Protein backbone atom coordinates (compact mmCIF):
# COMPACT_ATOMS: atom_id res chain seq x y z
CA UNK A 1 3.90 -1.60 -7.98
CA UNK A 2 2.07 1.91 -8.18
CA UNK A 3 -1.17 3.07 -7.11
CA UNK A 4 -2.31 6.41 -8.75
CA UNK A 5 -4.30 9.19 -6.07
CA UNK A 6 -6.71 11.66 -6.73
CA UNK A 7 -8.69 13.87 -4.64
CA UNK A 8 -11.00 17.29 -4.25
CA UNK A 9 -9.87 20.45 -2.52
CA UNK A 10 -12.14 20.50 0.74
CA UNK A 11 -15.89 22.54 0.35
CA UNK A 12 -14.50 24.91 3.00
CA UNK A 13 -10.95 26.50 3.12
CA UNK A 14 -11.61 27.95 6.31
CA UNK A 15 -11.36 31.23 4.93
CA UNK A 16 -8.19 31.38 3.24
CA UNK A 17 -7.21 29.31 -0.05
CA UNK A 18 -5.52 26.26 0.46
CA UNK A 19 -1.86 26.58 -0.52
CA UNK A 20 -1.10 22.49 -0.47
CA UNK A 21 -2.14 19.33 0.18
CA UNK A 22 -0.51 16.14 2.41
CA UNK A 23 -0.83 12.60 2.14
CA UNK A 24 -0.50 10.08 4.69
CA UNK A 25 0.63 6.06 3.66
CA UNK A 26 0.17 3.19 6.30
CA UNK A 27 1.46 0.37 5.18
CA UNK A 28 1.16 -3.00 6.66
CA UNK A 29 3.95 -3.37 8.88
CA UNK A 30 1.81 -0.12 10.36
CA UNK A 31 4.53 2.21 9.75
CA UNK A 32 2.96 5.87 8.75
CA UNK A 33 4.90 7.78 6.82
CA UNK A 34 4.60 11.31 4.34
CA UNK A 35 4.45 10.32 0.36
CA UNK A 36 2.91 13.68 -1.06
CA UNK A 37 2.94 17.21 -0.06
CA UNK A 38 2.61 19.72 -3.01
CA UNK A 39 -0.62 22.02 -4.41
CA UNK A 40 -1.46 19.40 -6.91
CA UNK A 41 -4.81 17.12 -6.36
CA UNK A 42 -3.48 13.72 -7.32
CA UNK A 43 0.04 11.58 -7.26
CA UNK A 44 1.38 8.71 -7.80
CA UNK A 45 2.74 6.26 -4.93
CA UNK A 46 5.27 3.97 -5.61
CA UNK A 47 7.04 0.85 -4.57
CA UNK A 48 4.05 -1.03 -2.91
CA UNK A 49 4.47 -4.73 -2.37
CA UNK A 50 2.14 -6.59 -3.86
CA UNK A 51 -1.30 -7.69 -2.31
CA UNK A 52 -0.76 -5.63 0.66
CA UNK A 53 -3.17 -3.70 2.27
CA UNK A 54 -2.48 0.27 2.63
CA UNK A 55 -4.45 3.28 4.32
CA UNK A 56 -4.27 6.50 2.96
CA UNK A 57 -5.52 10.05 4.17
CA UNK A 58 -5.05 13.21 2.74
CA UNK A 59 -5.46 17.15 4.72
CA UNK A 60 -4.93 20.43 3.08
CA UNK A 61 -3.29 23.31 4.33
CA UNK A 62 -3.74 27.18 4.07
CA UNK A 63 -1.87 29.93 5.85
CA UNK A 64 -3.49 28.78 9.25
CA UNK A 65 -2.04 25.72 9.33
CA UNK A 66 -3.39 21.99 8.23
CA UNK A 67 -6.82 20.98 7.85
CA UNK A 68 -8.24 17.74 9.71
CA UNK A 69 -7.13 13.84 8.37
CA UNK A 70 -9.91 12.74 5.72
CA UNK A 71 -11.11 9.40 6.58
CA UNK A 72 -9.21 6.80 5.82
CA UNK A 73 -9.20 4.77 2.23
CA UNK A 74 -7.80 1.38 2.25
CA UNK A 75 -6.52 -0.23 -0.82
CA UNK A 76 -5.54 -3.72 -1.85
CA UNK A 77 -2.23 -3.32 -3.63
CA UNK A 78 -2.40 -5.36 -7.18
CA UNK A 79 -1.32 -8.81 -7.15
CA UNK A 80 2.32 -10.20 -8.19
CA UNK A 81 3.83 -13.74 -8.87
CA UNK A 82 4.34 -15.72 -6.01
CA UNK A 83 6.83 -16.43 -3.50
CA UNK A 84 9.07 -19.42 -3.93
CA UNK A 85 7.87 -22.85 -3.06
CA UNK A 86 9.54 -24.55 0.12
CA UNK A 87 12.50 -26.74 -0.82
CA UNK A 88 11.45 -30.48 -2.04
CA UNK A 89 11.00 -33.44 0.31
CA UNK A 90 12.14 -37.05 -1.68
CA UNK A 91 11.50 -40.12 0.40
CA UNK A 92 12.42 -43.25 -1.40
CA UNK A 93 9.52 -45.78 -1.43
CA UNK A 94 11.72 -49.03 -3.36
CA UNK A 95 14.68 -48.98 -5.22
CA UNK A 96 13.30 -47.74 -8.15
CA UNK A 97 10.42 -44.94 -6.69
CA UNK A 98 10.64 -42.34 -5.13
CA UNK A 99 7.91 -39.73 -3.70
CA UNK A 100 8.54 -36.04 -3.81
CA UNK A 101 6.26 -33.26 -2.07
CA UNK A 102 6.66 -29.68 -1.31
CA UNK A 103 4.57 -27.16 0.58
CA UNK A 104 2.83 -24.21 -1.18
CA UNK A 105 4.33 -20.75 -1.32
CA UNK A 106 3.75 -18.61 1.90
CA UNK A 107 2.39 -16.03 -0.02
CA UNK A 108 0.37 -16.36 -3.07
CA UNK A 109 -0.66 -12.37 -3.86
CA UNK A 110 -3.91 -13.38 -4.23
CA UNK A 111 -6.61 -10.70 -3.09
């Protein structure tokens, strides 16, 4: 799963033209890590589990160094197909009957 980014070069450069642009991912284990640096304005993230919540935040950067973190966008990844149900339970009721449950996926990927 994907999620295409795009953003606007800051109203102020501080004075000198900004010469790239970062993005920060937290996904939901809260692990923060880098997924775009570059002078472009948008990107593409991928390999996002599904129905996940992520945080994002861009900065630019000019010859001074890097700009502060925006404020933070949080996205819903997309949903997928579900997990696996938990294995069958069959409990004979007579000879001839049996009942069978099961218990619902852990995860659905519904948002």
């Amino acid at each position: 799963m994907s999620l295409h980014l795009a953003w606007k070069a800051p109203e102020f450069d501080g004075g000198a033209p900004v010469t790239e642009f970062e993005i920060d991912m937290t996904s939901p284990d809260n692990i923060t890590r880098g997924v775009y640096r570059g002078r472009d304005t948008e990107c593409v993230v991928a390999s996002l589990l599904p129905g996940r919540p992520y945080l994002f935040q861009v900065r630019a950067q000019n010859r001074a160094g890097p700009g502060p973190w925006s404020v933070p966008l949080e996205v819903i990844s997309g949903a997928g197909p579900p997990d696996r149900p938990k294995e069958p339970k069959a409990f004979a009721k007579s000879g001839t009957s049996a009942n069978v449950t099961w218990d619902q996926p852990i995860q659905q990927w519904c948002t």
